[in-house]
Short mmCIF file of C-alpha atoms in Angstrom, two decimals:
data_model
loop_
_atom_site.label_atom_id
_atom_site.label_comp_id
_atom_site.label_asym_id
_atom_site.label_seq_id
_atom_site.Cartn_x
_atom_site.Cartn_y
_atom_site.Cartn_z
CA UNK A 118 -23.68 -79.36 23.54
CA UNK A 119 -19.71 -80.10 23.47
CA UNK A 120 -17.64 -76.74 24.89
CA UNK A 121 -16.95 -74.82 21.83
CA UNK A 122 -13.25 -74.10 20.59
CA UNK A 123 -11.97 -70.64 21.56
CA UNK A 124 -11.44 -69.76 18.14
CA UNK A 125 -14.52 -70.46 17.20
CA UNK A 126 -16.22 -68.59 19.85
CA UNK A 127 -14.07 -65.57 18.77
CA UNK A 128 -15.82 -65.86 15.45
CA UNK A 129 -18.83 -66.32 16.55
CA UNK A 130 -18.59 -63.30 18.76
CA UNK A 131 -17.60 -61.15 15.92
CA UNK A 132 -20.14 -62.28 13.75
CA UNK A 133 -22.59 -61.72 16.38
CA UNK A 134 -21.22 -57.77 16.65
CA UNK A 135 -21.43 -57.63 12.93
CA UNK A 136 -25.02 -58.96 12.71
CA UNK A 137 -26.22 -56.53 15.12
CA UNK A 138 -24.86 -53.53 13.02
CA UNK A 139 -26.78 -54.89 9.89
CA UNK A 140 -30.07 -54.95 12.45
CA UNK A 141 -29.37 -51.10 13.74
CA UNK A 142 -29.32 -50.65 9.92
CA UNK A 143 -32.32 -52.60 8.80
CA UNK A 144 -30.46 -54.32 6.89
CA UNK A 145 -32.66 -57.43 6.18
CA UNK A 146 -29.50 -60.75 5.45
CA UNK A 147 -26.11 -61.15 4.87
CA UNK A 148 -24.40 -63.38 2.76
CA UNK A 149 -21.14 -65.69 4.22
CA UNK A 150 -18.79 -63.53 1.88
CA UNK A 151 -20.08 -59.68 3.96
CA UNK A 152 -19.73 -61.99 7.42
CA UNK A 153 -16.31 -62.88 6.25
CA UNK A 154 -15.06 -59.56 4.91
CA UNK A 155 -16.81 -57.90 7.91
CA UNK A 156 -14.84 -60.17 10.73
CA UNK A 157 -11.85 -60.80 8.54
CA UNK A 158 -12.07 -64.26 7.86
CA UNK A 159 -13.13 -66.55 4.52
CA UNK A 160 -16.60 -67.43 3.40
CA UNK A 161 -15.84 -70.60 4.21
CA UNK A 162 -14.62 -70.32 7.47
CA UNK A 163 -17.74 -68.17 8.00
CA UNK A 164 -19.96 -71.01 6.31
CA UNK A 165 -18.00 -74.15 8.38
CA UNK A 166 -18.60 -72.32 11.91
CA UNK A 167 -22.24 -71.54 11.23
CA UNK A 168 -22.99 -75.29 9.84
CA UNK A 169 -21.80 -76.74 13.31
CA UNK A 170 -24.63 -75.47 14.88
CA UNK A 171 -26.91 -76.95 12.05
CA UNK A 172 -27.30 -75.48 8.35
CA UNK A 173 -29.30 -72.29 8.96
CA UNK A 174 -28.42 -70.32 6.02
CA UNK A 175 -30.52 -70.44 2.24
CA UNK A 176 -27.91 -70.98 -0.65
CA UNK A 177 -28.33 -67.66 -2.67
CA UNK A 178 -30.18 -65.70 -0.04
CA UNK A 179 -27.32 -65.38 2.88
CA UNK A 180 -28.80 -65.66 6.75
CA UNK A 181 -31.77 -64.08 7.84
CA UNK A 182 -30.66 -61.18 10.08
CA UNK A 183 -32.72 -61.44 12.95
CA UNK A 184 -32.40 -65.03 13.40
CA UNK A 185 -29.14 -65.81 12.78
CA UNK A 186 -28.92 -63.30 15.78
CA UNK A 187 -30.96 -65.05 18.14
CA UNK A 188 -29.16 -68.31 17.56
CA UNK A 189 -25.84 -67.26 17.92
CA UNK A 190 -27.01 -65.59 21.11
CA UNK A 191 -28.09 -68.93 21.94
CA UNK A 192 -24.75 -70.44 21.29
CA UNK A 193 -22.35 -67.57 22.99
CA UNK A 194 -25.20 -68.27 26.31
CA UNK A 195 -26.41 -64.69 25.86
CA UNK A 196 -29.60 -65.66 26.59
CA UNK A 197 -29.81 -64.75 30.06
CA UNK A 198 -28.08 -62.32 32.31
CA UNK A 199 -24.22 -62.75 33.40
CA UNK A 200 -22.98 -61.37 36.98
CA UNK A 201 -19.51 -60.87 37.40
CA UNK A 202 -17.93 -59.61 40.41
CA UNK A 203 -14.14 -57.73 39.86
CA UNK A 204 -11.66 -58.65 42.54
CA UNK A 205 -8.95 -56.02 42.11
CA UNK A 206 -10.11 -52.51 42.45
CA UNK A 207 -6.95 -51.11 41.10
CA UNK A 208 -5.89 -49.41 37.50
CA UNK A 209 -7.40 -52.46 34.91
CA UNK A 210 -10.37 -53.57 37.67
CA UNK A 211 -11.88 -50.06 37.58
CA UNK A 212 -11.48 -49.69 33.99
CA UNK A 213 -13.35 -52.70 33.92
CA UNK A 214 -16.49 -51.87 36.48
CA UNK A 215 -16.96 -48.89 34.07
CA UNK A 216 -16.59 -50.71 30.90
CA UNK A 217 -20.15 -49.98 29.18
CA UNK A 218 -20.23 -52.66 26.54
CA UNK A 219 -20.53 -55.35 29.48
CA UNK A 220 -23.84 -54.14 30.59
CA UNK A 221 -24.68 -54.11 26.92
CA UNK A 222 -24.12 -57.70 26.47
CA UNK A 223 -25.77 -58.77 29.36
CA UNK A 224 -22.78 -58.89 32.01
CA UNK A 225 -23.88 -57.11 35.26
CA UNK A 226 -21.12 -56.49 37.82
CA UNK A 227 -22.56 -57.32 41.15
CA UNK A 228 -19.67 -56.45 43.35
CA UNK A 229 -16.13 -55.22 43.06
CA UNK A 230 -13.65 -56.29 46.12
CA UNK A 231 -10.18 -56.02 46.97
CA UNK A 232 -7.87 -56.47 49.78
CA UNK A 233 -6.29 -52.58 50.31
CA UNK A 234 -7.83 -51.03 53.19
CA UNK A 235 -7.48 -47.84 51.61
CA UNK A 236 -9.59 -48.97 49.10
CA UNK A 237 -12.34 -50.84 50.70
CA UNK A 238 -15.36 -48.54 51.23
CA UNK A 239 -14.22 -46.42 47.91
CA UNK A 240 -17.21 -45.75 45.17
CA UNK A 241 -16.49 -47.59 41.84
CA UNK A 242 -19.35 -46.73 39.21
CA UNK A 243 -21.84 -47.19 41.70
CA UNK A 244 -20.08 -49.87 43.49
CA UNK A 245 -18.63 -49.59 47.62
CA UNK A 246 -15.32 -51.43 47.13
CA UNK A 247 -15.92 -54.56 49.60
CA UNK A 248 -13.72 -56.47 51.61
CA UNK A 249 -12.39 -59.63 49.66
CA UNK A 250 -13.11 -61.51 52.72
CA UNK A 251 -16.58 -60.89 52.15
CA UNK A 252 -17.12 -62.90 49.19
CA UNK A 253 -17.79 -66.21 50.74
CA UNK A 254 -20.92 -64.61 52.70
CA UNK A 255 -21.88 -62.40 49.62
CA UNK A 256 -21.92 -65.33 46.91
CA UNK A 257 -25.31 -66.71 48.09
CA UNK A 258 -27.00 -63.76 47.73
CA UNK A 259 -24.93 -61.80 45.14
CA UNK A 260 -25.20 -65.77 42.91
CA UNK A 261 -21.94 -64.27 40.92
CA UNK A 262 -21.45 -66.58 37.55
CA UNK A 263 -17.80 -65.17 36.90
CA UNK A 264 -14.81 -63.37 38.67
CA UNK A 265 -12.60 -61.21 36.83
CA UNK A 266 -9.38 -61.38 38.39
CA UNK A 267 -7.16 -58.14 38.20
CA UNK A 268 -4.71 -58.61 41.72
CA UNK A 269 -1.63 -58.83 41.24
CA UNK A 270 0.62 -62.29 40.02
CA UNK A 271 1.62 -62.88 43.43
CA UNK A 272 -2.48 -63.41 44.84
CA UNK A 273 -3.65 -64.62 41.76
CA UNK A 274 -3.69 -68.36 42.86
CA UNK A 275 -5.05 -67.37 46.38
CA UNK A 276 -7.63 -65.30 44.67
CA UNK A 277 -8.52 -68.10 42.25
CA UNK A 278 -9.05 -70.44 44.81
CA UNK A 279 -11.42 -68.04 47.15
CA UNK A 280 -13.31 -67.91 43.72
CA UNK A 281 -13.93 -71.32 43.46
CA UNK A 282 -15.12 -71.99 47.04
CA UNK A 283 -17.27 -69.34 46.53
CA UNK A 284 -19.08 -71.71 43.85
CA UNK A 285 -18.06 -69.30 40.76
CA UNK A 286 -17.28 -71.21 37.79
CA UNK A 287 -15.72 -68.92 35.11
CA UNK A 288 -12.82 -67.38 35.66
CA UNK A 289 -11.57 -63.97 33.26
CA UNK A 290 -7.93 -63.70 34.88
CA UNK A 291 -5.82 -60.75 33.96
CA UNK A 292 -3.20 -61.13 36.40
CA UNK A 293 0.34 -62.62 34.77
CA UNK A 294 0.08 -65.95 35.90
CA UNK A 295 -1.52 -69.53 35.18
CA UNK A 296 -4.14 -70.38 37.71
CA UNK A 297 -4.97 -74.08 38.98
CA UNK A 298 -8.71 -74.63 38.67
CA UNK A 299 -10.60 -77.98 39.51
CA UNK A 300 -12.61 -79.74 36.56
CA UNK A 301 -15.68 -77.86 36.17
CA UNK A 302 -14.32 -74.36 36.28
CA UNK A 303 -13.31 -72.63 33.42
CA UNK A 304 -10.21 -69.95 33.18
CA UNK A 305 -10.11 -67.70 30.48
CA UNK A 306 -6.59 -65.53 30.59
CA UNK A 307 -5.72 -62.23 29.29
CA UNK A 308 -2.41 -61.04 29.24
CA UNK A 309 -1.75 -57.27 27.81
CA UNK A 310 1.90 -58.22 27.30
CA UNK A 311 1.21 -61.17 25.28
CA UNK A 312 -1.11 -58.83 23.18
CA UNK A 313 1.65 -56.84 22.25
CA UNK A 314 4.27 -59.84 22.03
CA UNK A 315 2.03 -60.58 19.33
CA UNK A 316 2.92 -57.55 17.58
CA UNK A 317 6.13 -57.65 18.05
CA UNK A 318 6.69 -61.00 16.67
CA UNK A 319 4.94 -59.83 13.37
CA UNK A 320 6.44 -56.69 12.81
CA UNK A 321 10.31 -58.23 13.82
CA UNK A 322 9.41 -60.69 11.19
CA UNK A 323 7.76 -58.49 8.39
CA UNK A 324 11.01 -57.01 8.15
CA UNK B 294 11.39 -65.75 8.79
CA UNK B 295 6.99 -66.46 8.27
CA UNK B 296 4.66 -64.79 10.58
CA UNK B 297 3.91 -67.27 12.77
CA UNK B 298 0.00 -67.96 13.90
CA UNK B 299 -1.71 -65.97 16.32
CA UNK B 300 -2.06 -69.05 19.32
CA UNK B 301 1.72 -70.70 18.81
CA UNK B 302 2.62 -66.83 19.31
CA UNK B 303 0.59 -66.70 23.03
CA UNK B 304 2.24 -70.28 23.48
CA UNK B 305 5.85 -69.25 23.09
CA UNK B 306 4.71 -66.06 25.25
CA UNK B 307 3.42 -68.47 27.83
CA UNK B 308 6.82 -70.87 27.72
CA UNK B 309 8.87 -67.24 27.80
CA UNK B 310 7.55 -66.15 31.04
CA UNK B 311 7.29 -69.51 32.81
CA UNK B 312 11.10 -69.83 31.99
CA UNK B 313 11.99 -66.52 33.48
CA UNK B 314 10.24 -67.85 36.72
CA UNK B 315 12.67 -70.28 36.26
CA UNK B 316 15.56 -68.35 35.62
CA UNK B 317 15.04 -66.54 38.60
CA UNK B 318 15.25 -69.36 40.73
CA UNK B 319 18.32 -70.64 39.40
CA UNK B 320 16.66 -73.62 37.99
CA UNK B 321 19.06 -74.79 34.42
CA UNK B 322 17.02 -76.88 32.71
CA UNK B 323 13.11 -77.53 32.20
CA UNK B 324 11.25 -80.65 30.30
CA UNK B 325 8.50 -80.64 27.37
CA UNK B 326 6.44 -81.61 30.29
CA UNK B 327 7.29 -79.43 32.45
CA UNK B 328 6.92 -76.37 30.19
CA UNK B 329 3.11 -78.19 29.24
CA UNK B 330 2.20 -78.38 32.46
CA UNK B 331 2.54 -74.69 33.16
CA UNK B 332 1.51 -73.28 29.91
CA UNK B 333 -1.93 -75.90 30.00
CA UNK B 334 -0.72 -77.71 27.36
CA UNK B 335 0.65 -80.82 26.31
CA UNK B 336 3.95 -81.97 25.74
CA UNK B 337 3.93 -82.98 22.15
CA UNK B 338 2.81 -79.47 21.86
CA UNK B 339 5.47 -77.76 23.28
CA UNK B 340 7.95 -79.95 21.48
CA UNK B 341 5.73 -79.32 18.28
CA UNK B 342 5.77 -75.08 18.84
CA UNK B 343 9.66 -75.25 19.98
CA UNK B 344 11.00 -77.49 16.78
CA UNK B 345 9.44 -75.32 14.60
CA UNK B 346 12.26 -72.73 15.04
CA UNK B 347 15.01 -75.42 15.25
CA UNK B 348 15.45 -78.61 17.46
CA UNK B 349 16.93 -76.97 20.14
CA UNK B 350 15.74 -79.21 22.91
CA UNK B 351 18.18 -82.37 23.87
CA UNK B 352 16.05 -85.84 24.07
CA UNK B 353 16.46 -86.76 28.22
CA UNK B 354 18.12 -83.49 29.23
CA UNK B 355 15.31 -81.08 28.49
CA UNK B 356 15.71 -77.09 27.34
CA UNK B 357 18.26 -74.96 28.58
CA UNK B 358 17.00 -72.14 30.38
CA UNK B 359 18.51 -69.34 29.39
CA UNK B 360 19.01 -70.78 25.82
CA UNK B 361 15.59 -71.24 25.39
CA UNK B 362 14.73 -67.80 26.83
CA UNK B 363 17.61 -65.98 24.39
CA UNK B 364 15.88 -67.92 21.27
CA UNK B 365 12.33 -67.41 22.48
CA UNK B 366 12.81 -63.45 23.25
CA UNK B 367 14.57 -63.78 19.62
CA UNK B 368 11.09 -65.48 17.85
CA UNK B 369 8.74 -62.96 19.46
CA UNK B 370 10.81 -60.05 18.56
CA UNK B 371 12.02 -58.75 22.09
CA UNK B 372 15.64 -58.27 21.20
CA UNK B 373 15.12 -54.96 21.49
CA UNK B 374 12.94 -52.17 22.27
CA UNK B 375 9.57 -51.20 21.11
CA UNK B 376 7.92 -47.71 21.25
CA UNK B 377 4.16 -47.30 21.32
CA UNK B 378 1.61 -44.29 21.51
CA UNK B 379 -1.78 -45.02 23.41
CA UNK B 380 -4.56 -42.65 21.56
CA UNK B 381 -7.78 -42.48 24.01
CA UNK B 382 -7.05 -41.17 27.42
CA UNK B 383 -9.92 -42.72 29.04
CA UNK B 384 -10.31 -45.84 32.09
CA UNK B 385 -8.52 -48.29 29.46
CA UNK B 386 -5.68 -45.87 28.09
CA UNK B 387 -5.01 -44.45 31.26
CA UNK B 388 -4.61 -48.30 33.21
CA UNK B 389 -2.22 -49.02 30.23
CA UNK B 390 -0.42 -46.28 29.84
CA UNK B 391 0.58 -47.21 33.87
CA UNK B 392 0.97 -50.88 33.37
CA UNK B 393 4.55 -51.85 34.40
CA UNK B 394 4.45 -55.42 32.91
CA UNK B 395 4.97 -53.70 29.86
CA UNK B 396 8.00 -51.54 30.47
CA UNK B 397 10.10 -55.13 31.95
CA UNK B 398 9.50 -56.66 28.93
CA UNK B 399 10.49 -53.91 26.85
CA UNK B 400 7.37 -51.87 25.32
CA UNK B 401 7.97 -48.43 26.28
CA UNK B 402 4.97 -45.40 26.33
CA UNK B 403 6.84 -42.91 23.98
CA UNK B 404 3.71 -40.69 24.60
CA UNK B 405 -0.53 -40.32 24.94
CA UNK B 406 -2.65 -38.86 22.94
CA UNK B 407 -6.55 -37.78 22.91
CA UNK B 408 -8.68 -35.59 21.20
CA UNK B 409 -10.72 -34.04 24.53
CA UNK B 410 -9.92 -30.31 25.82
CA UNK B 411 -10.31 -31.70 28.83
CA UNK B 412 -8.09 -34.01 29.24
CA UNK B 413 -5.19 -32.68 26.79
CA UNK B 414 -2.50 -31.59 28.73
CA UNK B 415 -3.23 -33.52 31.84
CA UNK B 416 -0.66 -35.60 33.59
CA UNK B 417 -0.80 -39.50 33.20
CA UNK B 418 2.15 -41.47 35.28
CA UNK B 419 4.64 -38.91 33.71
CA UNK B 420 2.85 -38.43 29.99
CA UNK B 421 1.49 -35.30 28.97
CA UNK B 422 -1.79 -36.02 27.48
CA UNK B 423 -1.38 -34.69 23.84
CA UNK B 424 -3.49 -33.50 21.36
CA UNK B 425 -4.13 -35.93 18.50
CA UNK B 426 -3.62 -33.77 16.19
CA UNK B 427 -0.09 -33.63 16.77
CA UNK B 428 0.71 -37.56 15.76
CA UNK B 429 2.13 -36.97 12.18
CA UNK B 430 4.43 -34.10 13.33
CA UNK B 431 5.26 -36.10 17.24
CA UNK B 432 5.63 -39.30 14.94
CA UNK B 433 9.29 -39.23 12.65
CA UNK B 434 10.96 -37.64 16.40
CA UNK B 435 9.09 -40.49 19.07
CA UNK B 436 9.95 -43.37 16.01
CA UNK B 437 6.30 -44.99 17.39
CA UNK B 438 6.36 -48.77 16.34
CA UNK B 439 2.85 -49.71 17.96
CA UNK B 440 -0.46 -47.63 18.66
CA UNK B 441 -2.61 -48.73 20.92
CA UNK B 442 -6.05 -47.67 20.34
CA UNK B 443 -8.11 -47.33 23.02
CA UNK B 444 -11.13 -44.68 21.56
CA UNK B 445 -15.25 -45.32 21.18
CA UNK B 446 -15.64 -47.54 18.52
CA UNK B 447 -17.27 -44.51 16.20
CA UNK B 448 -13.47 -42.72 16.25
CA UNK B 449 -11.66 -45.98 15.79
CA UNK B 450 -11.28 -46.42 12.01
CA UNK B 451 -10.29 -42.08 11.55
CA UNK B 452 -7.97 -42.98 14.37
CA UNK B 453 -6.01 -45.87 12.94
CA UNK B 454 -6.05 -44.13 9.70
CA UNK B 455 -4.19 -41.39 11.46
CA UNK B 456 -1.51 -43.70 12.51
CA UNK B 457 -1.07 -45.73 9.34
CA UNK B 458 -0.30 -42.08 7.77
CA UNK B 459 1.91 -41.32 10.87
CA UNK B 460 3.99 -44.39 9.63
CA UNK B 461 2.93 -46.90 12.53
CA UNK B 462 2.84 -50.88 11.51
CA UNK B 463 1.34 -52.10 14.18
CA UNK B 464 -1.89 -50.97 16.15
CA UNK B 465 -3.27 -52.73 19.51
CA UNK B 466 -6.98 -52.20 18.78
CA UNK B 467 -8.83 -52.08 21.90
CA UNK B 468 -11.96 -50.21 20.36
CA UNK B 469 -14.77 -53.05 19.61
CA UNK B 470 -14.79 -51.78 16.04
CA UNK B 471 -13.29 -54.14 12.52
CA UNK B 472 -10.41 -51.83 11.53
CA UNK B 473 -9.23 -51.73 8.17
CA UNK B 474 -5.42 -51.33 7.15
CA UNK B 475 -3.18 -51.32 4.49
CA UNK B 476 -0.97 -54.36 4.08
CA UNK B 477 1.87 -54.29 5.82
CA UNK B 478 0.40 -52.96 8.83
CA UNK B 479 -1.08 -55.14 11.37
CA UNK B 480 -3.57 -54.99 13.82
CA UNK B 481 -4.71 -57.21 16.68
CA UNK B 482 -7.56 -56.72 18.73
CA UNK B 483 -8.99 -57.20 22.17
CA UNK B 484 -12.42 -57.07 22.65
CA UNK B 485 -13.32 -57.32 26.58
CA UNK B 486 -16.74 -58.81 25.82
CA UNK B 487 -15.50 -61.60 23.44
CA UNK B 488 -13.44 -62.04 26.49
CA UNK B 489 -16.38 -62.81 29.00
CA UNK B 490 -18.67 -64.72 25.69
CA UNK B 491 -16.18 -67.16 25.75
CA UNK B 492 -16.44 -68.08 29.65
CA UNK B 493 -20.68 -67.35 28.90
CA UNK B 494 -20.34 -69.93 26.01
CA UNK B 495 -18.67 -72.51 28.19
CA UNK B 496 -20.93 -72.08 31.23
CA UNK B 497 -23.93 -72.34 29.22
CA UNK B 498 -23.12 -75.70 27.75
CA UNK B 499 -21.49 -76.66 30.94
CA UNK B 500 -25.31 -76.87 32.09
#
């Protein structure tokens, strides 16, 4: 299948949080128009991104709960476990270890590292802060899938590229700056700043 | 001026910070390509995002640095300062309410606010963890322009009620919970999870 547009996925993703309400509930289907109210998006828009993965809803009778569940799981790859490893045991990489809706969704993290000898050694939610020098001897028996990257701007790249020769293929970088991946690896970036530049645009703009 | 769409918003965020880098080393001018490269775009992109607000670019010369920076910090509303209030003192609050990335780009903490005995009244990087409960009256003398929510997802709609009333427009929702508004406010949201589906989604069909 073709990699998905980031948009989409977003969608999807809600959807998917949506879905599993309505199954907590009992709640038996859902029509495109409580999808689309529910995420914030049109019927349509709820209709188009389910009918790229093949026409699984019944005109009249919305999507079957249950299903609809296990095929978007399918789609987002939540079919299986995810390990992650954190490199960045400061303010944002702890908050992260700790973050309970990972574990949830099937993302395990399998080992938290950074460089600060003061931290090394430290517990993290059940994790011994390890020694970011470690990683290439870890990564064949820890078999990380993703690295969350929360070091600062300056050892982002460096980080990135430890990452990759460690054989980890998914990148979630928080760290302020764009990071140089070979084909193959994908980079997903978060930037709080941007989040809020976001809102600042609207709201200067709304006035 | 229109709101303009969520991802030419990131973009222009993007363009902004790569052209401080170059501002700080002294560098006058950049190119569409240039400016692509860095953000992970292409060129007819930038040109596309940056002629929306005006042709300001000069065919063979490239953008002016510190032009481009005065009009971009113009678009996304940093011409001046904004004031936000984090409510939920927890792992997530607590590494934002301490993120300096923030402050330099002008998005000041004005205060933090939770609704646990225990942690009301604690210190956090110079805040006073306040009670909730004291929003509407802190709210017309800290002139809040941006909450960031950061509470379990079962408190999150009470929560951003309770800032809509305190006369806040716009609410960073960090809670993995659909929040409903009035018009006129807006609300973006990061969900940490969707975060990590999108790098599960692309490793699955990577496969």
């Amino acid at each position: 299948m073709k990699r998905i547009a980031d948009p989409s996925v977003r969608r999807l993703s809600a959807y998917l949080r949506f879905l599993e309400d309505c199954q907590a509930r009992q709640v038996p289907t859902v029509s495109s128009d409580e999808l689309a109210r529910l995420a914030g998006t049109t019927s349509a828009q709820v209709r188009k991104d389910l009918s790229f993965f093949g026409s699984f809803g019944k005109r009249g009778l919305g999507y079957e709960v249950p299903d609809l569940i296990a095929r978007l799981r399918g789609i987002l790859g939540l079919g299986r476990p995810w390990h992650f490893v954190i490199v960045g045991a400061g303010k944002i990489g702890s908050a992260l270890a700790q973050y309970a809706a990972f574990r949830e969704r099937g993302f395990h993290v399998v080992a938290v590292y950074d460089t600060d000898a003061a931290k090394i050694g430290a517990a993290l939610d059940g994790h011994r802060v390890r020694d970011v020098a470690q990683l290439l001897e870890d990564a064949p028996l820890d078999h990380p899938d993703i690295a969350v990257i929360t070091v600062p701007a300056a050892s982002a790249q460096a980080t990135a590229d430890l990452v990759v020769r460690a054989g980890i293929r998914g990148i979630l970088n928080f760290a302020p700056a764009p990071l140089r991946v070979p084909h193959g690896v994908t980079v997903q970036t978060v930037n709080m700043a941007t989040e809020l530049e976001v809102l600042s645009s609207a709201l200067a703009h709304h006035d």
